[in-house]
Structure formats: C-alpha cells, structure tokens
PDB file of C-alpha atoms in Angstrom:
ATOM      1  CA  MET A  14    -118.030 -37.506  42.961  1.00  0.00           C
ATOM      2  CA  PRO A  15    -116.793 -34.065  42.434  1.00  0.00           C
ATOM      3  CA  ALA A  16    -114.482 -34.531  45.404  1.00  0.00           C
ATOM      4  CA  SER A  17    -113.141 -37.810  43.971  1.00  0.00           C
ATOM      5  CA  THR A  18    -112.412 -36.377  40.551  1.00  0.00           C
ATOM      6  CA  ALA A  19    -110.517 -33.313  41.872  1.00  0.00           C
ATOM      7  CA  PRO A  20    -107.455 -35.280  43.059  1.00  0.00           C
ATOM      8  CA  GLN A  21    -107.128 -37.037  39.638  1.00  0.00           C
ATOM      9  CA  ALA A  22    -106.555 -33.783  37.706  1.00  0.00           C
ATOM     10  CA  PRO A  23    -102.941 -33.180  38.795  1.00  0.00           C
ATOM     11  CA  PRO A  24    -101.553 -36.495  37.416  1.00  0.00           C
ATOM     12  CA  GLN A  25    -102.854 -35.609  33.930  1.00  0.00           C
ATOM     13  CA  ALA A  26    -100.830 -32.389  33.772  1.00  0.00           C
ATOM     14  CA  PRO A  27     -97.404 -34.096  33.622  1.00  0.00           C
ATOM     15  CA  LEU A  28     -98.705 -36.624  31.083  1.00  0.00           C
ATOM     16  CA  GLN A  29     -99.675 -33.784  28.786  1.00  0.00           C
ATOM     17  CA  ALA A  30     -96.373 -32.048  29.323  1.00  0.00           C
ATOM     18  CA  LEU A  31     -94.290 -35.098  28.320  1.00  0.00           C
ATOM     19  CA  PRO A  32     -95.008 -34.825  24.593  1.00  0.00           C
ATOM     20  CA  GLN A  33     -93.935 -31.209  24.745  1.00  0.00           C
ATOM     21  CA  ALA A  34     -90.431 -32.038  26.100  1.00  0.00           C
ATOM     22  CA  PRO A  35     -88.767 -32.743  22.694  1.00  0.00           C
ATOM     23  CA  PRO A  36     -89.216 -29.146  21.525  1.00  0.00           C
ATOM     24  CA  GLN A  37     -86.562 -28.288  24.200  1.00  0.00           C
ATOM     25  CA  ALA A  38     -83.957 -29.697  21.805  1.00  0.00           C
ATOM     26  CA  GLN A  39     -84.376 -26.636  19.660  1.00  0.00           C
ATOM     27  CA  PRO A  40     -81.792 -24.739  21.694  1.00  0.00           C
ATOM     28  CA  GLN A  41     -79.258 -27.379  20.466  1.00  0.00           C
ATOM     29  CA  ASP A  42     -79.890 -26.200  16.900  1.00  0.00           C
ATOM     30  CA  GLN A  43     -79.381 -22.567  17.840  1.00  0.00           C
ATOM     31  CA  PRO A  44     -75.551 -22.819  18.319  1.00  0.00           C
ATOM     32  CA  GLN A  45     -75.292 -24.248  14.822  1.00  0.00           C
ATOM     33  CA  ALA A  46     -77.113 -21.232  13.560  1.00  0.00           C
ATOM     34  CA  HIS A  47     -74.671 -18.989  15.421  1.00  0.00           C
ATOM     35  CA  LEU A  48     -71.674 -20.892  14.004  1.00  0.00           C
ATOM     36  CA  GLN A  49     -72.943 -20.520  10.498  1.00  0.00           C
ATOM     37  CA  ALA A  50     -73.629 -16.839  10.940  1.00  0.00           C
ATOM     38  CA  PRO A  51     -70.031 -15.649  10.551  1.00  0.00           C
ATOM     39  CA  LEU A  52     -69.583 -17.838   7.478  1.00  0.00           C
ATOM     40  CA  GLN A  53     -72.583 -16.301   5.862  1.00  0.00           C
ATOM     41  CA  ALA A  54     -71.568 -12.773   6.788  1.00  0.00           C
ATOM     42  CA  PRO A  55     -70.743 -10.385   3.919  1.00  0.00           C
ATOM     43  CA  PRO A  56     -67.063  -9.872   3.006  1.00  0.00           C
ATOM     44  CA  GLN A  57     -67.027  -6.313   4.272  1.00  0.00           C
ATOM     45  CA  ALA A  58     -67.742  -7.562   7.779  1.00  0.00           C
ATOM     46  CA  LEU A  59     -64.641  -9.823   7.951  1.00  0.00           C
ATOM     47  CA  PRO A  60     -62.058  -7.131   8.712  1.00  0.00           C
ATOM     48  CA  GLN A  61     -64.101  -6.014  11.662  1.00  0.00           C
ATOM     49  CA  ALA A  62     -64.375  -9.549  13.032  1.00  0.00           C
ATOM     50  CA  LEU A  63     -60.646 -10.518  12.740  1.00  0.00           C
ATOM     51  CA  PRO A  64     -58.297  -8.857  15.284  1.00  0.00           C
ATOM     52  CA  LEU A  65     -55.015  -7.582  13.780  1.00  0.00           C
ATOM     53  CA  THR A  66     -51.640  -7.458  15.573  1.00  0.00           C
ATOM     54  CA  PRO A  67     -50.468  -3.865  16.014  1.00  0.00           C
ATOM     55  CA  PRO A  68     -47.300  -3.050  14.032  1.00  0.00           C
ATOM     56  CA  GLN A  69     -45.666  -1.769  17.198  1.00  0.00           C
ATOM     57  CA  GLU A  70     -45.315  -5.324  18.510  1.00  0.00           C
ATOM     58  CA  VAL A  71     -43.230  -6.400  15.437  1.00  0.00           C
ATOM     59  CA  VAL A  72     -40.800  -3.520  15.954  1.00  0.00           C
ATOM     60  CA  ILE A  73     -40.291  -4.485  19.583  1.00  0.00           C
ATOM     61  CA  VAL A  74     -39.306  -8.013  18.525  1.00  0.00           C
ATOM     62  CA  GLN A  75     -36.665  -6.735  16.052  1.00  0.00           C
ATOM     63  CA  ASP A  76     -34.998  -4.243  18.395  1.00  0.00           C
ATOM     64  CA  PRO A  77     -33.014  -6.624  20.703  1.00  0.00           C
ATOM     65  CA  PRO A  78     -30.630  -8.019  17.976  1.00  0.00           C
ATOM     66  CA  GLN A  79     -29.441  -4.475  17.211  1.00  0.00           C
ATOM     67  CA  GLU A  80     -28.384  -3.956  20.819  1.00  0.00           C
ATOM     68  CA  VAL A  81     -26.279  -7.178  20.887  1.00  0.00           C
ATOM     69  CA  ALA A  82     -23.783  -6.078  18.146  1.00  0.00           C
ATOM     70  CA  PRO A  83     -21.913  -2.996  19.396  1.00  0.00           C
ATOM     71  CA  GLU A  84     -18.858  -3.775  17.246  1.00  0.00           C
ATOM     72  CA  ARG A  85     -20.945  -3.809  14.099  1.00  0.00           C
ATOM     73  CA  ARG A  86     -22.498  -0.498  15.082  1.00  0.00           C
ATOM     74  CA  ARG A  87     -19.021   0.904  15.792  1.00  0.00           C
ATOM     75  CA  GLY A  88     -17.856  -0.210  12.343  1.00  0.00           C
ATOM     76  CA  ALA A  89     -20.873   1.441  10.740  1.00  0.00           C
ATOM     77  CA  ASP A  90     -20.094   4.650  12.621  1.00  0.00           C
ATOM     78  CA  THR A  91     -16.488   4.526  11.405  1.00  0.00           C
ATOM     79  CA  ARG A  92     -17.597   4.075   7.794  1.00  0.00           C
ATOM     80  CA  ALA A  93     -20.042   6.956   8.117  1.00  0.00           C
ATOM     81  CA  LEU A  94     -17.355   9.187   9.670  1.00  0.00           C
ATOM     82  CA  THR A  95     -14.890   8.196   6.940  1.00  0.00           C
ATOM     83  CA  GLN A  96     -17.396   9.101   4.256  1.00  0.00           C
ATOM     84  CA  VAL A  97     -18.018  12.498   5.826  1.00  0.00           C
ATOM     85  CA  LEU A  98     -14.300  13.213   6.195  1.00  0.00           C
ATOM     86  CA  PHE A  99     -13.622  12.286   2.572  1.00  0.00           C
ATOM     87  CA  GLY A 100     -16.378  14.656   1.556  1.00  0.00           C
ATOM     88  CA  GLN A 101     -14.638  17.444   3.455  1.00  0.00           C
ATOM     89  CA  LEU A 102     -11.195  16.456   2.170  1.00  0.00           C
ATOM     90  CA  LYS A 103     -12.336  16.646  -1.439  1.00  0.00           C
ATOM     91  CA  GLY A 104     -13.080  20.366  -1.171  1.00  0.00           C
ATOM     92  CA  LEU A 105      -9.783  21.291   0.517  1.00  0.00           C
ATOM     93  CA  GLN A 106      -6.508  22.186  -1.135  1.00  0.00           C
ATOM     94  CA  ALA A 107      -3.623  19.807  -0.511  1.00  0.00           C
ATOM     95  CA  GLY A 108      -0.971  21.134   1.850  1.00  0.00           C
ATOM     96  CA  THR A 109      -3.222  23.470   3.777  1.00  0.00           C
ATOM     97  CA  LYS A 110      -3.635  23.261   7.539  1.00  0.00           C
ATOM     98  CA  GLU A 111      -7.286  22.188   7.300  1.00  0.00           C
ATOM     99  CA  HIS A 112      -6.412  19.541   4.704  1.00  0.00           C
ATOM    100  CA  ASN A 113      -3.749  18.059   6.983  1.00  0.00           C
ATOM    101  CA  ARG A 114      -6.156  18.060   9.917  1.00  0.00           C
ATOM    102  CA  VAL A 115      -8.866  16.165   8.029  1.00  0.00           C
ATOM    103  CA  ARG A 116      -6.278  13.789   6.577  1.00  0.00           C
ATOM    104  CA  GLY A 117      -4.939  13.042  10.058  1.00  0.00           C
ATOM    105  CA  ALA A 118      -8.477  12.393  11.308  1.00  0.00           C
ATOM    106  CA  LEU A 119      -8.974   9.896   8.476  1.00  0.00           C
ATOM    107  CA  ILE A 120      -5.789   8.073   9.433  1.00  0.00           C
ATOM    108  CA  GLU A 121      -6.760   7.850  13.104  1.00  0.00           C
ATOM    109  CA  ALA A 122     -10.295   6.713  12.290  1.00  0.00           C
ATOM    110  CA  ASN A 123      -9.066   3.816  10.116  1.00  0.00           C
ATOM    111  CA  LEU A 124      -6.203   2.580  12.308  1.00  0.00           C
ATOM    112  CA  PRO A 125      -8.341  -0.398  13.458  1.00  0.00           C
ATOM    113  CA  LEU A 126      -8.318  -1.549   9.828  1.00  0.00           C
ATOM    114  CA  VAL A 127      -4.505  -1.579   9.903  1.00  0.00           C
ATOM    115  CA  ARG A 128      -4.424  -3.527  13.171  1.00  0.00           C
ATOM    116  CA  TYR A 129      -6.830  -6.078  11.718  1.00  0.00           C
ATOM    117  CA  ALA A 130      -4.597  -6.559   8.673  1.00  0.00           C
ATOM    118  CA  ALA A 131      -1.433  -6.729  10.791  1.00  0.00           C
ATOM    119  CA  ALA A 132      -2.933  -9.481  12.975  1.00  0.00           C
ATOM    120  CA  ARG A 133      -2.759 -11.828   9.977  1.00  0.00           C
ATOM    121  CA  PHE A 134       1.066 -11.700  10.218  1.00  0.00           C
ATOM    122  CA  ARG A 135       1.301 -12.347  13.950  1.00  0.00           C
ATOM    123  CA  SER A 136       3.107 -15.664  13.387  1.00  0.00           C
ATOM    124  CA  ARG A 137       6.049 -14.043  11.558  1.00  0.00           C
ATOM    125  CA  ASN A 138       7.987 -13.373  14.798  1.00  0.00           C
ATOM    126  CA  GLU A 139       8.218  -9.677  14.033  1.00  0.00           C
ATOM    127  CA  PRO A 140       7.305  -6.886  16.490  1.00  0.00           C
ATOM    128  CA  MET A 141       3.653  -6.055  15.948  1.00  0.00           C
ATOM    129  CA  GLU A 142       4.417  -2.345  16.359  1.00  0.00           C
ATOM    130  CA  ASP A 143       6.672  -2.469  13.292  1.00  0.00           C
ATOM    131  CA  VAL A 144       4.053  -4.326  11.260  1.00  0.00           C
ATOM    132  CA  VAL A 145       1.354  -1.805  12.239  1.00  0.00           C
ATOM    133  CA  GLN A 146       3.664   1.075  11.324  1.00  0.00           C
ATOM    134  CA  VAL A 147       4.291  -0.409   7.877  1.00  0.00           C
ATOM    135  CA  GLY A 148       0.558  -1.008   7.430  1.00  0.00           C
ATOM    136  CA  THR A 149      -0.098   2.620   8.363  1.00  0.00           C
ATOM    137  CA  ILE A 150       2.109   3.686   5.458  1.00  0.00           C
ATOM    138  CA  GLY A 151      -0.124   1.643   3.165  1.00  0.00           C
ATOM    139  CA  LEU A 152      -3.187   3.267   4.748  1.00  0.00           C
ATOM    140  CA  ILE A 153      -1.796   6.743   4.038  1.00  0.00           C
ATOM    141  CA  ASN A 154      -1.132   5.786   0.422  1.00  0.00           C
ATOM    142  CA  ALA A 155      -4.689   4.468   0.122  1.00  0.00           C
ATOM    143  CA  ILE A 156      -6.133   7.701   1.559  1.00  0.00           C
ATOM    144  CA  ASP A 157      -4.161   9.803  -0.912  1.00  0.00           C
ATOM    145  CA  ARG A 158      -5.330   7.705  -3.892  1.00  0.00           C
ATOM    146  CA  PHE A 159      -8.959   7.086  -2.878  1.00  0.00           C
ATOM    147  CA  ASP A 160     -11.730   8.636  -4.961  1.00  0.00           C
ATOM    148  CA  PRO A 161     -15.105   8.611  -3.139  1.00  0.00           C
ATOM    149  CA  ASP A 162     -16.998   9.359  -6.364  1.00  0.00           C
ATOM    150  CA  ARG A 163     -16.413   5.835  -7.681  1.00  0.00           C
ATOM    151  CA  GLY A 164     -18.920   4.370  -5.245  1.00  0.00           C
ATOM    152  CA  VAL A 165     -16.490   1.957  -3.522  1.00  0.00           C
ATOM    153  CA  GLN A 166     -16.276   1.645   0.238  1.00  0.00           C
ATOM    154  CA  PHE A 167     -12.940   2.830   1.605  1.00  0.00           C
ATOM    155  CA  PRO A 168     -12.154  -0.372   3.627  1.00  0.00           C
ATOM    156  CA  THR A 169     -12.635  -2.434   0.455  1.00  0.00           C
ATOM    157  CA  PHE A 170     -10.223  -0.163  -1.402  1.00  0.00           C
ATOM    158  CA  ALA A 171      -7.636   0.198   1.384  1.00  0.00           C
ATOM    159  CA  MET A 172      -7.281  -3.425   2.546  1.00  0.00           C
ATOM    160  CA  PRO A 173      -5.294  -4.680  -0.513  1.00  0.00           C
ATOM    161  CA  THR A 174      -2.973  -1.672  -0.266  1.00  0.00           C
ATOM    162  CA  VAL A 175      -2.301  -2.190   3.446  1.00  0.00           C
ATOM    163  CA  VAL A 176      -1.724  -5.949   3.084  1.00  0.00           C
ATOM    164  CA  GLY A 177       0.482  -5.415   0.037  1.00  0.00           C
ATOM    165  CA  GLU A 178       2.656  -2.922   1.904  1.00  0.00           C
ATOM    166  CA  ILE A 179       3.118  -5.376   4.788  1.00  0.00           C
ATOM    167  CA  LYS A 180       3.991  -8.239   2.420  1.00  0.00           C
ATOM    168  CA  ARG A 181       6.513  -6.024   0.640  1.00  0.00           C
ATOM    169  CA  TYR A 182       8.090  -5.224   4.001  1.00  0.00           C
ATOM    170  CA  PHE A 183       8.507  -8.915   4.819  1.00  0.00           C
ATOM    171  CA  ARG A 184       9.869  -9.671   1.364  1.00  0.00           C
ATOM    172  CA  ASP A 185      12.447  -6.862   1.147  1.00  0.00           C
ATOM    173  CA  ASN A 186      13.462  -6.010   4.707  1.00  0.00           C
ATOM    174  CA  VAL A 187      12.860  -8.928   7.033  1.00  0.00           C
ATOM    175  CA  ARG A 188      14.926 -11.491   5.136  1.00  0.00           C
ATOM    176  CA  THR A 189      18.576 -11.249   6.067  1.00  0.00           C
ATOM    177  CA  VAL A 190      19.456 -13.050   2.819  1.00  0.00           C
ATOM    178  CA  HIS A 191      17.750 -11.644  -0.267  1.00  0.00           C
ATOM    179  CA  VAL A 192      15.995 -14.291  -2.343  1.00  0.00           C
ATOM    180  CA  PRO A 193      14.712 -13.661  -5.885  1.00  0.00           C
ATOM    181  CA  ARG A 194      10.989 -13.152  -6.010  1.00  0.00           C
ATOM    182  CA  ARG A 195      10.440 -16.041  -8.419  1.00  0.00           C
ATOM    183  CA  LEU A 196      12.158 -18.489  -6.038  1.00  0.00           C
ATOM    184  CA  HIS A 197      10.172 -17.106  -3.114  1.00  0.00           C
ATOM    185  CA  GLU A 198       6.852 -17.610  -4.911  1.00  0.00           C
ATOM    186  CA  LEU A 199       7.920 -21.063  -6.105  1.00  0.00           C
ATOM    187  CA  TRP A 200       8.947 -21.952  -2.552  1.00  0.00           C
ATOM    188  CA  VAL A 201       5.354 -21.365  -1.419  1.00  0.00           C
ATOM    189  CA  GLN A 202       4.133 -23.795  -4.108  1.00  0.00           C
ATOM    190  CA  VAL A 203       6.746 -26.372  -3.074  1.00  0.00           C
ATOM    191  CA  ASN A 204       5.592 -26.184   0.543  1.00  0.00           C
ATOM    192  CA  SER A 205       1.958 -26.618  -0.479  1.00  0.00           C
ATOM    193  CA  ALA A 206       2.790 -29.575  -2.730  1.00  0.00           C
ATOM    194  CA  THR A 207       4.873 -31.159   0.037  1.00  0.00           C
ATOM    195  CA  GLU A 208       1.963 -30.994   2.474  1.00  0.00           C
ATOM    196  CA  ASP A 209      -0.478 -32.462  -0.067  1.00  0.00           C
ATOM    197  CA  LEU A 210       1.840 -35.325  -1.024  1.00  0.00           C
ATOM    198  CA  THR A 211       2.620 -36.069   2.613  1.00  0.00           C
ATOM    199  CA  THR A 212      -1.099 -36.423   3.315  1.00  0.00           C
ATOM    200  CA  ALA A 213      -1.620 -38.580   0.227  1.00  0.00           C
ATOM    201  CA  PHE A 214       1.386 -40.919   0.692  1.00  0.00           C
ATOM    202  CA  GLY A 215       1.616 -40.936   4.462  1.00  0.00           C
ATOM    203  CA  ARG A 216       5.332 -40.052   4.252  1.00  0.00           C
ATOM    204  CA  SER A 217       7.591 -37.216   3.176  1.00  0.00           C
ATOM    205  CA  PRO A 218       7.698 -36.952  -0.638  1.00  0.00           C
ATOM    206  CA  THR A 219      10.915 -37.131  -2.593  1.00  0.00           C
ATOM    207  CA  THR A 220      12.343 -34.333  -4.684  1.00  0.00           C
ATOM    208  CA  ALA A 221      11.334 -36.135  -7.888  1.00  0.00           C
ATOM    209  CA  GLU A 222       7.708 -36.476  -6.711  1.00  0.00           C
ATOM    210  CA  ILE A 223       7.504 -32.764  -5.865  1.00  0.00           C
ATOM    211  CA  ALA A 224       9.028 -31.845  -9.216  1.00  0.00           C
ATOM    212  CA  GLU A 225       6.547 -34.067 -11.051  1.00  0.00           C
ATOM    213  CA  ARG A 226       3.650 -32.556  -9.129  1.00  0.00           C
ATOM    214  CA  LEU A 227       4.666 -28.975  -9.975  1.00  0.00           C
ATOM    215  CA  ARG A 228       6.041 -29.838 -13.443  1.00  0.00           C
ATOM    216  CA  ILE A 229       9.421 -28.296 -12.743  1.00  0.00           C
ATOM    217  CA  SER A 230      12.944 -29.680 -12.592  1.00  0.00           C
ATOM    218  CA  GLU A 231      14.476 -31.228  -9.498  1.00  0.00           C
ATOM    219  CA  GLU A 232      17.156 -28.513  -9.482  1.00  0.00           C
ATOM    220  CA  GLU A 233      14.467 -25.852  -9.102  1.00  0.00           C
ATOM    221  CA  VAL A 234      12.910 -27.758  -6.208  1.00  0.00           C
ATOM    222  CA  LEU A 235      16.271 -27.950  -4.445  1.00  0.00           C
ATOM    223  CA  SER A 236      16.861 -24.235  -5.071  1.00  0.00           C
ATOM    224  CA  CYS A 237      13.470 -23.415  -3.556  1.00  0.00           C
ATOM    225  CA  ILE A 238      14.217 -25.497  -0.480  1.00  0.00           C
ATOM    226  CA  GLU A 239      17.534 -23.714  -0.006  1.00  0.00           C
ATOM    227  CA  ALA A 240      15.797 -20.353  -0.500  1.00  0.00           C
ATOM    228  CA  GLY A 241      13.260 -21.221   2.179  1.00  0.00           C
ATOM    229  CA  ARG A 242      16.017 -21.999   4.647  1.00  0.00           C
ATOM    230  CA  SER A 243      17.683 -18.638   4.097  1.00  0.00           C
ATOM    231  CA  TYR A 244      14.943 -16.630   5.794  1.00  0.00           C
ATOM    232  CA  HIS A 245      17.276 -15.838   8.693  1.00  0.00           C
ATOM    233  CA  ALA A 246      21.060 -15.984   8.777  1.00  0.00           C
ATOM    234  CA  THR A 247      22.718 -18.326  11.248  1.00  0.00           C
ATOM    235  CA  SER A 248      25.606 -17.061  13.308  1.00  0.00           C
ATOM    236  CA  LEU A 249      28.914 -18.780  12.540  1.00  0.00           C
ATOM    237  CA  GLU A 250      29.983 -18.501  16.166  1.00  0.00           C
ATOM    238  CA  ALA A 251      26.753 -19.766  17.750  1.00  0.00           C
ATOM    239  CA  ALA A 252      26.969 -23.255  19.253  1.00  0.00           C
ATOM    240  CA  GLN A 253      24.675 -25.918  17.838  1.00  0.00           C
ATOM    241  CA  GLU A 254      21.577 -26.522  19.918  1.00  0.00           C
ATOM    242  CA  GLY A 255      21.217 -29.907  21.545  1.00  0.00           C
ATOM    243  CA  ASP A 256      24.473 -31.563  20.474  1.00  0.00           C
ATOM    244  CA  GLY A 257      26.765 -29.110  22.271  1.00  0.00           C
ATOM    245  CA  LEU A 258      29.163 -28.917  19.316  1.00  0.00           C
ATOM    246  CA  PRO A 259      31.133 -25.729  18.607  1.00  0.00           C
ATOM    247  CA  GLY A 260      29.932 -23.208  16.083  1.00  0.00           C
ATOM    248  CA  LEU A 261      30.226 -23.456  12.330  1.00  0.00           C
ATOM    249  CA  LEU A 262      33.239 -21.156  12.334  1.00  0.00           C
ATOM    250  CA  ASP A 263      35.249 -23.602  14.471  1.00  0.00           C
ATOM    251  CA  ARG A 264      34.163 -26.652  12.505  1.00  0.00           C
ATOM    252  CA  LEU A 265      34.311 -25.381   8.925  1.00  0.00           C
ATOM    253  CA  GLY A 266      37.011 -22.723   9.035  1.00  0.00           C
ATOM    254  CA  TYR A 267      40.588 -23.471   7.924  1.00  0.00           C
ATOM    255  CA  GLU A 268      43.646 -21.473   7.016  1.00  0.00           C
ATOM    256  CA  ASP A 269      43.870 -20.803   3.302  1.00  0.00           C
ATOM    257  CA  PRO A 270      47.501 -20.980   2.155  1.00  0.00           C
ATOM    258  CA  ALA A 271      46.823 -18.538  -0.683  1.00  0.00           C
ATOM    259  CA  LEU A 272      45.323 -15.928   1.600  1.00  0.00           C
ATOM    260  CA  ASP A 273      48.615 -14.078   2.022  1.00  0.00           C
ATOM    261  CA  GLY A 274      48.965 -13.610  -1.726  1.00  0.00           C
ATOM    262  CA  VAL A 275      45.621 -11.891  -2.253  1.00  0.00           C
ATOM    263  CA  GLU A 276      46.968  -8.400  -1.707  1.00  0.00           C
ATOM    264  CA  HIS A 277      50.050  -9.080  -3.823  1.00  0.00           C
ATOM    265  CA  ARG A 278      47.997 -10.383  -6.743  1.00  0.00           C
ATOM    266  CA  ASP A 279      45.770  -7.348  -6.604  1.00  0.00           C
ATOM    267  CA  LEU A 280      48.818  -5.075  -6.575  1.00  0.00           C
ATOM    268  CA  VAL A 281      50.447  -6.833  -9.531  1.00  0.00           C
ATOM    269  CA  ARG A 282      47.217  -6.623 -11.522  1.00  0.00           C
ATOM    270  CA  HIS A 283      47.104  -2.884 -10.864  1.00  0.00           C
ATOM    271  CA  LEU A 284      50.737  -2.384 -11.902  1.00  0.00           C
ATOM    272  CA  LEU A 285      50.627  -4.497 -15.051  1.00  0.00           C
ATOM    273  CA  VAL A 286      47.992  -2.310 -16.704  1.00  0.00           C
ATOM    274  CA  GLN A 287      50.469   0.591 -16.516  1.00  0.00           C
ATOM    275  CA  LEU A 288      53.035  -1.156 -18.750  1.00  0.00           C
ATOM    276  CA  PRO A 289      53.035  -1.157 -22.563  1.00  0.00           C
ATOM    277  CA  GLU A 290      51.253  -4.026 -24.245  1.00  0.00           C
ATOM    278  CA  ARG A 291      54.474  -5.710 -25.474  1.00  0.00           C
ATOM    279  CA  GLU A 292      56.053  -5.667 -22.003  1.00  0.00           C
ATOM    280  CA  GLN A 293      52.856  -7.056 -20.476  1.00  0.00           C
ATOM    281  CA  ARG A 294      52.987  -9.951 -22.940  1.00  0.00           C
ATOM    282  CA  ILE A 295      56.663 -10.660 -22.162  1.00  0.00           C
ATOM    283  CA  LEU A 296      55.943 -10.811 -18.431  1.00  0.00           C
ATOM    284  CA  LEU A 297      52.987 -13.112 -18.963  1.00  0.00           C
ATOM    285  CA  LEU A 298      55.028 -15.448 -21.155  1.00  0.00           C
ATOM    286  CA  ARG A 299      57.923 -15.478 -18.702  1.00  0.00           C
ATOM    287  CA  TYR A 300      56.142 -15.868 -15.358  1.00  0.00           C
ATOM    288  CA  TYR A 301      52.653 -17.265 -16.185  1.00  0.00           C
ATOM    289  CA  SER A 302      53.531 -19.502 -19.156  1.00  0.00           C
ATOM    290  CA  ASN A 303      56.983 -20.348 -17.718  1.00  0.00           C
ATOM    291  CA  LEU A 304      58.827 -19.762 -21.014  1.00  0.00           C
ATOM    292  CA  THR A 305      62.562 -19.068 -21.168  1.00  0.00           C
ATOM    293  CA  GLN A 306      64.023 -15.918 -22.670  1.00  0.00           C
ATOM    294  CA  SER A 307      65.089 -17.873 -25.753  1.00  0.00           C
ATOM    295  CA  GLN A 308      61.536 -19.165 -26.256  1.00  0.00           C
ATOM    296  CA  ILE A 309      60.110 -15.656 -25.766  1.00  0.00           C
ATOM    297  CA  SER A 310      62.554 -14.217 -28.300  1.00  0.00           C
ATOM    298  CA  ALA A 311      61.482 -16.857 -30.835  1.00  0.00           C
ATOM    299  CA  GLU A 312      57.818 -16.123 -30.071  1.00  0.00           C
ATOM    300  CA  LEU A 313      58.208 -12.345 -30.536  1.00  0.00           C
ATOM    301  CA  GLY A 314      60.852 -12.398 -33.257  1.00  0.00           C
ATOM    302  CA  VAL A 315      63.470 -10.415 -31.307  1.00  0.00           C
ATOM    303  CA  SER A 316      66.829 -11.262 -29.822  1.00  0.00           C
ATOM    304  CA  GLN A 317      67.252 -12.802 -26.389  1.00  0.00           C
ATOM    305  CA  MET A 318      69.320  -9.789 -25.271  1.00  0.00           C
ATOM    306  CA  HIS A 319      66.470  -7.461 -26.219  1.00  0.00           C
ATOM    307  CA  VAL A 320      64.045  -9.588 -24.219  1.00  0.00           C
ATOM    308  CA  SER A 321      66.348  -9.387 -21.202  1.00  0.00           C
ATOM    309  CA  ARG A 322      66.540  -5.598 -21.456  1.00  0.00           C
ATOM    310  CA  LEU A 323      62.744  -5.327 -21.735  1.00  0.00           C
ATOM    311  CA  LEU A 324      62.295  -7.475 -18.628  1.00  0.00           C
ATOM    312  CA  ALA A 325      64.760  -5.355 -16.645  1.00  0.00           C
ATOM    313  CA  ARG A 326      62.997  -2.141 -17.731  1.00  0.00           C
ATOM    314  CA  SER A 327      59.611  -3.577 -16.794  1.00  0.00           C
ATOM    315  CA  PHE A 328      60.853  -4.496 -13.314  1.00  0.00           C
ATOM    316  CA  ALA A 329      62.214  -0.991 -12.813  1.00  0.00           C
ATOM    317  CA  ARG A 330      58.832   0.536 -13.723  1.00  0.00           C
ATOM    318  CA  LEU A 331      56.988  -1.837 -11.433  1.00  0.00           C
ATOM    319  CA  ARG A 332      59.280  -1.065  -8.500  1.00  0.00           C
ATOM    320  CA  SER A 333      58.921   2.673  -9.020  1.00  0.00           C
ATOM    321  CA  ALA A 334      55.127   2.401  -9.134  1.00  0.00           C
ATOM    322  CA  ASN A 335      54.918   0.053  -6.136  1.00  0.00           C
ATOM    323  CA  ARG A 336      53.213   2.114  -3.461  1.00  0.00           C
ATOM    324  CA  ILE A 337      53.932  -0.449  -0.751  1.00  0.00           C
ATOM    325  CA  GLU A 338      57.712  -0.307  -1.032  1.00  0.00           C
ATOM    326  CA  ALA A 339      57.586   3.464  -1.523  1.00  0.00           C
TER     327      ALA A 339
END
C-alpha cells in the first residue's frame, strides 16, 4: 500500500498550485503604481525629472540667417562708420586738413546712397555719370547741414536732399525749352488723369474729360500737353522719320517780303528819337498817317511853307546822323 500511494502524491502538487496562479497578476498592477508615482511626486522633484534644452542649441539655429545677408551687414557697417566719422567731424574746425580728410571719407562712404538714388532716374535717357555727379552735390550739401545730435540716421536725412538735387537738375538743365514749374507739375497730373480715364473708358479721353477730371480749363490742359512735348527740341533740318519727307525748315520756311526792311525800321526808330518833338510829330503825320502838308499845317496851326521847311530840316538831320550812309 505504501508503494501504491507514493506515485499518487505528484499529481496533487499541480492541483494545489493552480489556485495560487492568479496572484501572478499582481505584477500587472505594479506598472500602474510606477505610472502614478511621478504624478504623486512633490513639485520640487519635477525640475529634476524634465530634461531642458540647452540654450546653446537655440543660438545655433539663429546664426545661419545672419550669414545669408551680407548686403545688410555691409549697410550696417556703413552706418556705423558714418556715425563714427560724424563724431570726429564735429570736433574739427572747418577748413583744416583733418576736417577735409574726414569730410572726404564721409562722401566716399555714402556714394552707394547716391547711386541708389540715381538709379531711379535711369529711364530719363541721361548719362548715369552725370546724374551721379549731381546727386553727389546733394550728398555734400547734406553732409554740411547734418547734425548728428538730433538722433536722425544720416541716410534718412540725406536721401531727400540727393533726390531733390537730381530733380532740380532735370527741371532746369535737361530741358532744352524751359517750361514754367506750374505747367510742369500740372502736366504730371494731366498724364496721370489720362491714364486713369483711358483705363476707365477703354479709349483715349478728350480734352474736356481731362479738364473736368482735374477741374481746370481746357486751355490749361492744352498748354500742359504742349509743355510736355517740349522736353527736347526738334531739329528743323532733320528729316521726318518713316515718311521720308524733308525737314521742317524746308516745309515751313518761306521768304518774308518785309525781312529786308527790318534793319531800316530799326535805324529810323533810332534816328527819330534824336529829333525835336514837333518835328517827330510832323514826320509821323506825313509818312505814317499819310497827311498832306496842307492838312498838317491845319493840324498844327502853322503855314504850309513852314511845314515844308521843317520837313527839309528834319531830313537833313536824319541824313547827317545816318551811320550807314556815312
């Protein structure tokens, strides 16, 4: 019997171990405890648990955009140099050698500003060297009048002066026919109104429509159009383009029959002022009003013989004073 009962003991061991298997699920509850542990941690422990990005990494991200803008850095260097030079110029006496040297350095440092302003007038068909030279004059005037103590950047102060000098050059020197400033400014408004009305109507506007738009008379509009056409003079001898016709001189010129008498009329006018007033009046009545000697004598209250003697004396004085016959 003891031998028969010995083999039955092993099967009972797994049966007793089966009820104890569910406690193995306790390890599944342990991760929940670990997840709740950081939430229940005290506030002072949070900074140690959260990793922070080093500040050096943020600086590395911001550095590349600064390397892509060399022109902006060059402009900043020019402004800094200009500020330093103005600080030196302020303590120097005008006319000295050091003052002229610093002033020349300021001009050379800000020449790119002049070239930038001159590029706006590239479509004016004028040599760019001349425009830059005129703009440089405005730059020199701006340097002489600039006060760094006012807290204004020099490019902001100098740009209106440079542009104004260039515009004055185009207004006074480029035009071969001088146009009054009011007509020139009104011509710009007429051009702008013409473009707007052309877009609105789909055709070229009439003179009356432009005048109504600008609230001016039609005569002023026509004067502005003529002023705009007089920007450059046209040669009278140049042939017309395209049609092959001769120049304006050959088509419009004619011989004036009174041209030969211009010099004689000028000479007579010069000689008449040398005669007494009464003799001047007699000559005017005789040869400009075509009166006879009898009519002149009745007009002046003298005899016809006296009028004849006065005419003869006047002719003698005129012949003696005539520098051409002499």
